[in-house]
JSON list of C-alpha atoms in Angstrom, two decimals:
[
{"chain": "O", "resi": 1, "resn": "UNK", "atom": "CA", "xyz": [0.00, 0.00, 0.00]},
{"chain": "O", "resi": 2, "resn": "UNK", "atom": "CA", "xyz": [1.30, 3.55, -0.42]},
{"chain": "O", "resi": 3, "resn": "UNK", "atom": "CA", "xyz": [0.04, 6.62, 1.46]},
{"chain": "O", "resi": 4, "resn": "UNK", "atom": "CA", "xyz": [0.52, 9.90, 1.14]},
{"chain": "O", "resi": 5, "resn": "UNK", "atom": "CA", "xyz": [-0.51, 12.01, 4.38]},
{"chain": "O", "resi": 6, "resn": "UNK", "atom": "CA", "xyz": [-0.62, 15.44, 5.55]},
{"chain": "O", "resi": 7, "resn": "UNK", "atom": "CA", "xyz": [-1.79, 17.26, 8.63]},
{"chain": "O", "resi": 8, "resn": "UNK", "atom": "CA", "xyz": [-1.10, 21.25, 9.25]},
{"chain": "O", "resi": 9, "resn": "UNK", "atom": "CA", "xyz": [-4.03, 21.40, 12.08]},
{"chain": "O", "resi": 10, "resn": "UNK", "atom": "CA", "xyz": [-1.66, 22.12, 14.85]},
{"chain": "O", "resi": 11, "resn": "UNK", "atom": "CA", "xyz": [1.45, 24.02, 15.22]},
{"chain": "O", "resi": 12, "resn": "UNK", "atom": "CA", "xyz": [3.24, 20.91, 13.19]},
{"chain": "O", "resi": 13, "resn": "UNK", "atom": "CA", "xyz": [2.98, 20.85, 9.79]},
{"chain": "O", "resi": 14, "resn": "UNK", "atom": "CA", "xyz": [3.86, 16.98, 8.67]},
{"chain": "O", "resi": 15, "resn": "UNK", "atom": "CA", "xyz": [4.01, 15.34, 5.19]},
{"chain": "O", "resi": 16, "resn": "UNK", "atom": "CA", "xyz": [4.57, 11.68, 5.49]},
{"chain": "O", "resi": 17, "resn": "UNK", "atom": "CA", "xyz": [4.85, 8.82, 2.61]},
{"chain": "O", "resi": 18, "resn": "UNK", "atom": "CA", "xyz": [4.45, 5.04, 3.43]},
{"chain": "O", "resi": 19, "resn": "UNK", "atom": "CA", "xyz": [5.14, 3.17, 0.46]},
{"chain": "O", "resi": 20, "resn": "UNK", "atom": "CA", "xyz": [5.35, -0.92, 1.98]},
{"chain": "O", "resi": 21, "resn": "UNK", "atom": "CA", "xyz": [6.76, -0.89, 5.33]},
{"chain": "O", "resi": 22, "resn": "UNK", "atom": "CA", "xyz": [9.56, 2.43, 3.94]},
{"chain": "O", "resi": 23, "resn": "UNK", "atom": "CA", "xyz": [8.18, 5.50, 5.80]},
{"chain": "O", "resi": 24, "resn": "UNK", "atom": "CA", "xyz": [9.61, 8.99, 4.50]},
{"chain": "O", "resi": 25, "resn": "UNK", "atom": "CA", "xyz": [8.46, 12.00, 6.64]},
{"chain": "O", "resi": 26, "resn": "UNK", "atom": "CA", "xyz": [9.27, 15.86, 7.01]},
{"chain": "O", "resi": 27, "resn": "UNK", "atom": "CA", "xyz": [7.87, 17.67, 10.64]},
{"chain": "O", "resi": 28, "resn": "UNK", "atom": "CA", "xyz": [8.18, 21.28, 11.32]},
{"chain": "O", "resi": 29, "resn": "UNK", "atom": "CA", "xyz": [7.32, 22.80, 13.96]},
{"chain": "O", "resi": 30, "resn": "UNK", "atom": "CA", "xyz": [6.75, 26.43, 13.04]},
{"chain": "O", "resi": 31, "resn": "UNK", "atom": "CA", "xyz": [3.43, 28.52, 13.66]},
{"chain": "O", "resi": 32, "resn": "UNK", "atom": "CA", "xyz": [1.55, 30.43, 11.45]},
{"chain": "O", "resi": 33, "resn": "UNK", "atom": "CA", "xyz": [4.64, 29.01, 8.28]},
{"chain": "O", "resi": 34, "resn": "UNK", "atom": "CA", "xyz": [2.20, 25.92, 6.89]},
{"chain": "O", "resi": 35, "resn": "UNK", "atom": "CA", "xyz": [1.87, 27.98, 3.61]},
{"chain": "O", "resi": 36, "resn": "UNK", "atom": "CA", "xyz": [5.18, 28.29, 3.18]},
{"chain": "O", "resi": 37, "resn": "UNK", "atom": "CA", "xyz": [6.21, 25.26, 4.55]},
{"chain": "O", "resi": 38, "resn": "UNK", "atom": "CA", "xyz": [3.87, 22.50, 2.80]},
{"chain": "O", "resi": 39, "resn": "UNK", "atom": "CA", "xyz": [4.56, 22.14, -0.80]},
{"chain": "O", "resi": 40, "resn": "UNK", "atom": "CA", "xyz": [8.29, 21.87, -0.57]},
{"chain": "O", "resi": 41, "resn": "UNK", "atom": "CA", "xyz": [7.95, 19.58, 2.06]},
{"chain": "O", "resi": 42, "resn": "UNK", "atom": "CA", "xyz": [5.46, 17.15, -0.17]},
{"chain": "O", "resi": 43, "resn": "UNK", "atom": "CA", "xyz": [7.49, 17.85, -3.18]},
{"chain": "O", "resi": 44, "resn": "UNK", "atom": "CA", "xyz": [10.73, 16.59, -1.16]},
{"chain": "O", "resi": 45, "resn": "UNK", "atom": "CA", "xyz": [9.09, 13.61, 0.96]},
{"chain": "O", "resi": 46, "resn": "UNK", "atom": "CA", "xyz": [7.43, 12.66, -3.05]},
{"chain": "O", "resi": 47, "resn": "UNK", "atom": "CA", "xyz": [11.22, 13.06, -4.14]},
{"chain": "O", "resi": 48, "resn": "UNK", "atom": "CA", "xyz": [12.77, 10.90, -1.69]},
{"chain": "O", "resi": 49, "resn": "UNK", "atom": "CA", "xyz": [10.14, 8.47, -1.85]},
{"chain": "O", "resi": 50, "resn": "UNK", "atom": "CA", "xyz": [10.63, 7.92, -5.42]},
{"chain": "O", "resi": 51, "resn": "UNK", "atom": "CA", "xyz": [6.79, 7.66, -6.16]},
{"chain": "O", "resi": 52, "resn": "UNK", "atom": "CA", "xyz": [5.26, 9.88, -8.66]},
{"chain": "O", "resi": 53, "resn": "UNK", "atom": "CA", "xyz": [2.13, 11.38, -6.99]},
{"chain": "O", "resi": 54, "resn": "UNK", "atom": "CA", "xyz": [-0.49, 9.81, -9.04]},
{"chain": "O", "resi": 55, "resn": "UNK", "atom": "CA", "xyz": [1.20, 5.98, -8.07]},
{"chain": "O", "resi": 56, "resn": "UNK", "atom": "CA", "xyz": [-0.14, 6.46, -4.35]},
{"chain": "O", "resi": 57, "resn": "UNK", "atom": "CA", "xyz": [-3.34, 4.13, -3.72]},
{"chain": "O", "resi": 58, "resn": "UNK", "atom": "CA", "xyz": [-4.80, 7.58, -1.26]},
{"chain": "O", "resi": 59, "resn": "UNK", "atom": "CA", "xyz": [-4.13, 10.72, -0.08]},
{"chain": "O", "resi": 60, "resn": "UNK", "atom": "CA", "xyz": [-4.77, 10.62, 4.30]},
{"chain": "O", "resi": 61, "resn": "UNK", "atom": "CA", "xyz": [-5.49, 13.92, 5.32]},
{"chain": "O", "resi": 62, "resn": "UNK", "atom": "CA", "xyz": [-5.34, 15.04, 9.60]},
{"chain": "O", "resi": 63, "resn": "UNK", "atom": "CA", "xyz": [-8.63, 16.63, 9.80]},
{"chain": "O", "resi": 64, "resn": "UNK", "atom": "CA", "xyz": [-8.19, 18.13, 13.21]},
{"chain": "O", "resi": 65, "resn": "UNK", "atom": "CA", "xyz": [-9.69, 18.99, 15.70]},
{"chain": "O", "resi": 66, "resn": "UNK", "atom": "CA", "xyz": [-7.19, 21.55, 15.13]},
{"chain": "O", "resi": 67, "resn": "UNK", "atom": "CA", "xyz": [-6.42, 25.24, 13.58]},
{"chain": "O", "resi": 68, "resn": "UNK", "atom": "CA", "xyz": [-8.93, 26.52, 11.40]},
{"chain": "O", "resi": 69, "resn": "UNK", "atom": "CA", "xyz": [-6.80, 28.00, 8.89]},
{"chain": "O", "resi": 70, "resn": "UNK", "atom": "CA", "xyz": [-4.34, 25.00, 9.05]},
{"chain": "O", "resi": 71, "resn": "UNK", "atom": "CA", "xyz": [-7.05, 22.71, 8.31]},
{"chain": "O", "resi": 72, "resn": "UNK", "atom": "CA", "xyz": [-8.05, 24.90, 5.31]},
{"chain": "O", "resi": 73, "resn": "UNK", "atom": "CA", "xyz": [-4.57, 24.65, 4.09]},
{"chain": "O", "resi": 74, "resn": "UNK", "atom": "CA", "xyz": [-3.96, 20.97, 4.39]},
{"chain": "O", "resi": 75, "resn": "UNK", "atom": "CA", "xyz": [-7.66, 20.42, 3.19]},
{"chain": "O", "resi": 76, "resn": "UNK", "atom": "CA", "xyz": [-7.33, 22.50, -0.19]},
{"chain": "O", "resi": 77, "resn": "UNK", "atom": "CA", "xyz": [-3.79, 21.33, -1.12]},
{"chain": "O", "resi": 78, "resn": "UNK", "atom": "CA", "xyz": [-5.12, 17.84, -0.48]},
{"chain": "O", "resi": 79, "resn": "UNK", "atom": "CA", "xyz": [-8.13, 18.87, -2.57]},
{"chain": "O", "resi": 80, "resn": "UNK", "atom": "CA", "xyz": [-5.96, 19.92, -5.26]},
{"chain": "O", "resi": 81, "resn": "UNK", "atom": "CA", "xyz": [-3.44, 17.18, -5.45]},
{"chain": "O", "resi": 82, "resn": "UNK", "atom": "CA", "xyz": [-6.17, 14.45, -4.94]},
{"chain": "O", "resi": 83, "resn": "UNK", "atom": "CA", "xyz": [-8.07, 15.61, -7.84]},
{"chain": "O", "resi": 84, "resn": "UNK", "atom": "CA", "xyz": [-4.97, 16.18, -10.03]},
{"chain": "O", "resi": 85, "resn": "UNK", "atom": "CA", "xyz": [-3.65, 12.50, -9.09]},
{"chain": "O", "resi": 86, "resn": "UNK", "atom": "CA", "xyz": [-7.26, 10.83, -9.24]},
{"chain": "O", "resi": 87, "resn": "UNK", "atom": "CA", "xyz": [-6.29, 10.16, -5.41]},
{"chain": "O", "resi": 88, "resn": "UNK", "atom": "CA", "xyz": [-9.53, 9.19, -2.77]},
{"chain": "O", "resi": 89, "resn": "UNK", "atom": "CA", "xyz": [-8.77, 11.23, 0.27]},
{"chain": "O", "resi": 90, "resn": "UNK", "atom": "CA", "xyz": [-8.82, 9.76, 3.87]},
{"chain": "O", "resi": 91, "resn": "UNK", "atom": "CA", "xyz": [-9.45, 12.15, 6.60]},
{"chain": "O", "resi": 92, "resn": "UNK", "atom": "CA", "xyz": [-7.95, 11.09, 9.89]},
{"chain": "O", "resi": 93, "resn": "UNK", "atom": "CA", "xyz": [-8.53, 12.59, 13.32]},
{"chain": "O", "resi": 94, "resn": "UNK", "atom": "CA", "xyz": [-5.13, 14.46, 13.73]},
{"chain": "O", "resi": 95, "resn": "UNK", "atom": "CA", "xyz": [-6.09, 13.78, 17.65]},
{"chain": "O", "resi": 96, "resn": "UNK", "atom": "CA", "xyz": [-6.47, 9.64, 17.37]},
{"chain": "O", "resi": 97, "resn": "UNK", "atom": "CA", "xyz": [-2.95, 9.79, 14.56]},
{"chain": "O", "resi": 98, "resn": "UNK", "atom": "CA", "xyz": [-0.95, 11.22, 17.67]},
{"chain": "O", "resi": 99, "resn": "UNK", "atom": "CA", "xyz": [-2.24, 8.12, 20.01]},
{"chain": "O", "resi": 100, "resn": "UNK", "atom": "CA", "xyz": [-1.63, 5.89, 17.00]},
{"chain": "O", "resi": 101, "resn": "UNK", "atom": "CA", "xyz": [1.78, 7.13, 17.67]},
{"chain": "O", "resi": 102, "resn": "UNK", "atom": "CA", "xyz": [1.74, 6.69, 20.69]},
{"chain": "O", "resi": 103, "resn": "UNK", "atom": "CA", "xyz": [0.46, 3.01, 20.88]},
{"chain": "O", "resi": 104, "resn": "UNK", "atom": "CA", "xyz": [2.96, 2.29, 18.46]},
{"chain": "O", "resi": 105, "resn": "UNK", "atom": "CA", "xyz": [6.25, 3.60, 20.10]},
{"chain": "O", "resi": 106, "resn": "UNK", "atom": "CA", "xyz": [5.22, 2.30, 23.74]},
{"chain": "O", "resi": 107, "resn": "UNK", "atom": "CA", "xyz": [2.64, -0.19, 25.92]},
{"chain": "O", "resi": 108, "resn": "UNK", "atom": "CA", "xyz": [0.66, 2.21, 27.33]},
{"chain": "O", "resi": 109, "resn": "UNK", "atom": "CA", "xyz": [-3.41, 1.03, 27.35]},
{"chain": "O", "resi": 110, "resn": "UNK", "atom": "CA", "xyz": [-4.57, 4.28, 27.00]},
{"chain": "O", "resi": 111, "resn": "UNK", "atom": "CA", "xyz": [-3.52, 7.77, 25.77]},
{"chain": "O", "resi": 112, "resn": "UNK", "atom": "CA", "xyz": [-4.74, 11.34, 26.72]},
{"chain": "O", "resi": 113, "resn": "UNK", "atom": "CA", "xyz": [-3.89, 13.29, 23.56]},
{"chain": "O", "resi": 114, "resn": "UNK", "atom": "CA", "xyz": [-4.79, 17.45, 24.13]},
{"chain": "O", "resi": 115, "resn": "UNK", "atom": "CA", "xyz": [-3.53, 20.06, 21.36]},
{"chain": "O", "resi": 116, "resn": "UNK", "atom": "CA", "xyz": [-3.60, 23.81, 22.54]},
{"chain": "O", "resi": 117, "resn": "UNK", "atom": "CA", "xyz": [-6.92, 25.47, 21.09]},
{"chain": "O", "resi": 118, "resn": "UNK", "atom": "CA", "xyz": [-6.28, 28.30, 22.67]},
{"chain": "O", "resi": 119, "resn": "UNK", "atom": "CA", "xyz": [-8.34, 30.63, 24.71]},
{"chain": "O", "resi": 120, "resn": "UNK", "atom": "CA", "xyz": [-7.40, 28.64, 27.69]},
{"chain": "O", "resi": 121, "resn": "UNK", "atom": "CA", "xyz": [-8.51, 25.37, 25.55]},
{"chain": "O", "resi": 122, "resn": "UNK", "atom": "CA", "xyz": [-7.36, 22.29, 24.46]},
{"chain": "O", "resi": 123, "resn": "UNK", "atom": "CA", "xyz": [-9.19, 19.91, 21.91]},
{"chain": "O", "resi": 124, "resn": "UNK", "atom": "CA", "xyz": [-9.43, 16.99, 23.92]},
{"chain": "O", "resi": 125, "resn": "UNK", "atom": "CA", "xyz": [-8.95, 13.09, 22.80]},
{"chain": "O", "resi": 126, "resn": "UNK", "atom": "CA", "xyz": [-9.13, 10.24, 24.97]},
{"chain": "O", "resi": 127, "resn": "UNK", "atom": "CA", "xyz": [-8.19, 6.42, 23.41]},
{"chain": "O", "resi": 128, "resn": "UNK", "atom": "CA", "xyz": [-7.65, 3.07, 24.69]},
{"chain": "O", "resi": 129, "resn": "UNK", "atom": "CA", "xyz": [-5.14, 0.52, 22.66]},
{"chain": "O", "resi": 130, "resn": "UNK", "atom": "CA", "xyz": [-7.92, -1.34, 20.55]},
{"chain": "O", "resi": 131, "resn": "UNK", "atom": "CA", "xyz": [-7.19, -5.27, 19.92]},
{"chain": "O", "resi": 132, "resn": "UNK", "atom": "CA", "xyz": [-5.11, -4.06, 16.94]},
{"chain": "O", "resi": 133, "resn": "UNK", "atom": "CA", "xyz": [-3.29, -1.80, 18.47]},
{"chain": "O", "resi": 134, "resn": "UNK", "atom": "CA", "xyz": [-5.24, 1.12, 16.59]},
{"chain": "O", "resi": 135, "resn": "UNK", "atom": "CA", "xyz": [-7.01, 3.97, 18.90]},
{"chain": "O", "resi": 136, "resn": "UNK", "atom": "CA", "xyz": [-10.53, 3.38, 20.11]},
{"chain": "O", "resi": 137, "resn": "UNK", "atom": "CA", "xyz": [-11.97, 6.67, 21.52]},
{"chain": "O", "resi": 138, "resn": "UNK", "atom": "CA", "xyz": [-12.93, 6.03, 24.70]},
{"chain": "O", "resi": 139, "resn": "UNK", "atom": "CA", "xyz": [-15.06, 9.19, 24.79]},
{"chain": "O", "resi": 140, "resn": "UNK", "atom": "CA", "xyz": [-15.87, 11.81, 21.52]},
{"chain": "O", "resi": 141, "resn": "UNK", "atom": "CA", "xyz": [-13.17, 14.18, 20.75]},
{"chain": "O", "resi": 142, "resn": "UNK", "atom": "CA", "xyz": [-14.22, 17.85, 22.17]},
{"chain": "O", "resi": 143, "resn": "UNK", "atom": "CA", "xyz": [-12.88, 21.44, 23.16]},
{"chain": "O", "resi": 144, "resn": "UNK", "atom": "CA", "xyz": [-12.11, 21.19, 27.36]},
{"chain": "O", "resi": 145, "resn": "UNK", "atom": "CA", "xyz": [-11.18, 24.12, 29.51]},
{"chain": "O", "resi": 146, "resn": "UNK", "atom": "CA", "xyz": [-9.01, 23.89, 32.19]},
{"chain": "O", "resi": 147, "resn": "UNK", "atom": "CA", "xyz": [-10.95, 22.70, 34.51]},
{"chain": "O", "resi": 148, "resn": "UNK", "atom": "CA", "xyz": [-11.30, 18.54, 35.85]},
{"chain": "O", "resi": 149, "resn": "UNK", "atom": "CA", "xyz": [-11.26, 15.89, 33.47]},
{"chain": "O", "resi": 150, "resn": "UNK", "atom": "CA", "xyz": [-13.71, 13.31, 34.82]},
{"chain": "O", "resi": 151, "resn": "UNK", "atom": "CA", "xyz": [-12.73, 10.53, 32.42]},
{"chain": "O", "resi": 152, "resn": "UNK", "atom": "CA", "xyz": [-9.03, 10.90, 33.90]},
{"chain": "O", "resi": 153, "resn": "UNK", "atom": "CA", "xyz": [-10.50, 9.31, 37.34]},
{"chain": "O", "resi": 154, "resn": "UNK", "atom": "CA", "xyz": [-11.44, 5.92, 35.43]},
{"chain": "O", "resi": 155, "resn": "UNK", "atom": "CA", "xyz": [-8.78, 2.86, 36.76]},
{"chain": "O", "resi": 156, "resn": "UNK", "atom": "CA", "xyz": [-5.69, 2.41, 34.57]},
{"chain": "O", "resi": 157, "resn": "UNK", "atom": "CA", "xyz": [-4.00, 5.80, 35.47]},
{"chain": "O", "resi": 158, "resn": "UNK", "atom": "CA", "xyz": [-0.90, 3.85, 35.78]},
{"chain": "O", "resi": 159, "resn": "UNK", "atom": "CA", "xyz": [-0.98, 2.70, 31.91]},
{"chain": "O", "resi": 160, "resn": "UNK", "atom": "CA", "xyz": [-2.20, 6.14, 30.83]},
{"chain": "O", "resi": 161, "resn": "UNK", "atom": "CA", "xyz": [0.20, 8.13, 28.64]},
{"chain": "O", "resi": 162, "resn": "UNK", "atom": "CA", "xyz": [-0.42, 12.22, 28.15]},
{"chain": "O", "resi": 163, "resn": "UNK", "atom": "CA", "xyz": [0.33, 13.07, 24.60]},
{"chain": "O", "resi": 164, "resn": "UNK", "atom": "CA", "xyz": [-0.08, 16.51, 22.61]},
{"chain": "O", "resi": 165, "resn": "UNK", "atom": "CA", "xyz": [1.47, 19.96, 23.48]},
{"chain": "O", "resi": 166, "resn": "UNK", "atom": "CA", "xyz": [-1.17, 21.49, 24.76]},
{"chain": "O", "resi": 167, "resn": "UNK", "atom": "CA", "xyz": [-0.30, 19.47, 28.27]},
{"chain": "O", "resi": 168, "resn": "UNK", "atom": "CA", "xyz": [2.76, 21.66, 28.10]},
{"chain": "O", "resi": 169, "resn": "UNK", "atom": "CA", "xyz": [0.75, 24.57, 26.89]},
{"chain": "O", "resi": 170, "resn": "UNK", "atom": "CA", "xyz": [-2.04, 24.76, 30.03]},
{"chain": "O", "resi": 171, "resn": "UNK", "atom": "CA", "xyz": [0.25, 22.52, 32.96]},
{"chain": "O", "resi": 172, "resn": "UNK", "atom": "CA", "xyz": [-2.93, 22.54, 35.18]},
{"chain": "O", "resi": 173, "resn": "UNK", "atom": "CA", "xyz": [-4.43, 20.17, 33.05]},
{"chain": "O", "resi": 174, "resn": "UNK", "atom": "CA", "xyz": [-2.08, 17.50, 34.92]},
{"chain": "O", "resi": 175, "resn": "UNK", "atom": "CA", "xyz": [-3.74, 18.33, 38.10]}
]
């Protein structure tokens, strides 16, 4: 299988290709540069790949919960590309991809993923390790102040993994 996949909802802006089990990525962290930063980054990930864009079987797309104009810019270049490349796009919570991360790079049974919304928000994901290893919300994604996270209270705390910046972001989350 070979997937191309993009996500510019938070402050990342990522372009990854998985062509077999050969994963070629670019991440950069910089705010408010996803314009600048995307097409070079597909063209050089497409480059290094060494698949032409219209050889990929889908395009998978990280439709937030995330920035509104980042989503608009990942969405339309997707748009764009898909229909040039007669591509089927995928749209993936950006939220569940980071506990699919997550699962993949550790044991943990569960993972608290929060991305700053700002505003004194976070968008809020909560997953459990599914029988495949995949994330299985445990409760829908949503916006959460800082105030008490009920579902955090649940047994398992000691197999529960805190993922996302926006942790960093708003620290009383932890609390």
């Amino acid at each position: 299988m070979k997937l191309l996949a993009i996500d510019t909802s938070s402050v990342a802006c990522t372009v990854a290709a998985r062509v077999g089990e050969t994963l070629t990525q670019r991440h950069a962290e910089q705010p408010r540069e996803h314009t600048r930063l995307l097409m070079p980054m597909i063209r050089e990930v497409l480059e290094e790949s060494g698949v032409a864009l219209a050889d990929f079987d889908a395009l998978v797309l990280g439709n937030g919960p995330g920035s509104f104009i980042g989503m608009r810019i990942a969405a339309s270049v997707a748009q764009g590309l898909a229909h040039g490349a007669g591509l089927q796009i995928i749209p993936v919570s950006s939220l569940a991809a980071v506990a699919a991360q997550v699962f993949a790079e550790s044991d943990a049974a569960e993972v608290a993923v929060a991305q700053d919304a700002h505003m004194g928000e976070v968008y809020l994901g909560l997953y459990a390790r599914g029988e495949d290893g995949l994330p299985e919300a445990i409760v829908d994604e949503r916006l959460q102040a800082q105030k008490r996270i009920g579902e955090l209270d649940r047994k398992g705390r000691d197999q529960r993994v805190a993922a996302g910046e926006g942790w960093q972001r708003y620290p009383g989350l932890m609390a």
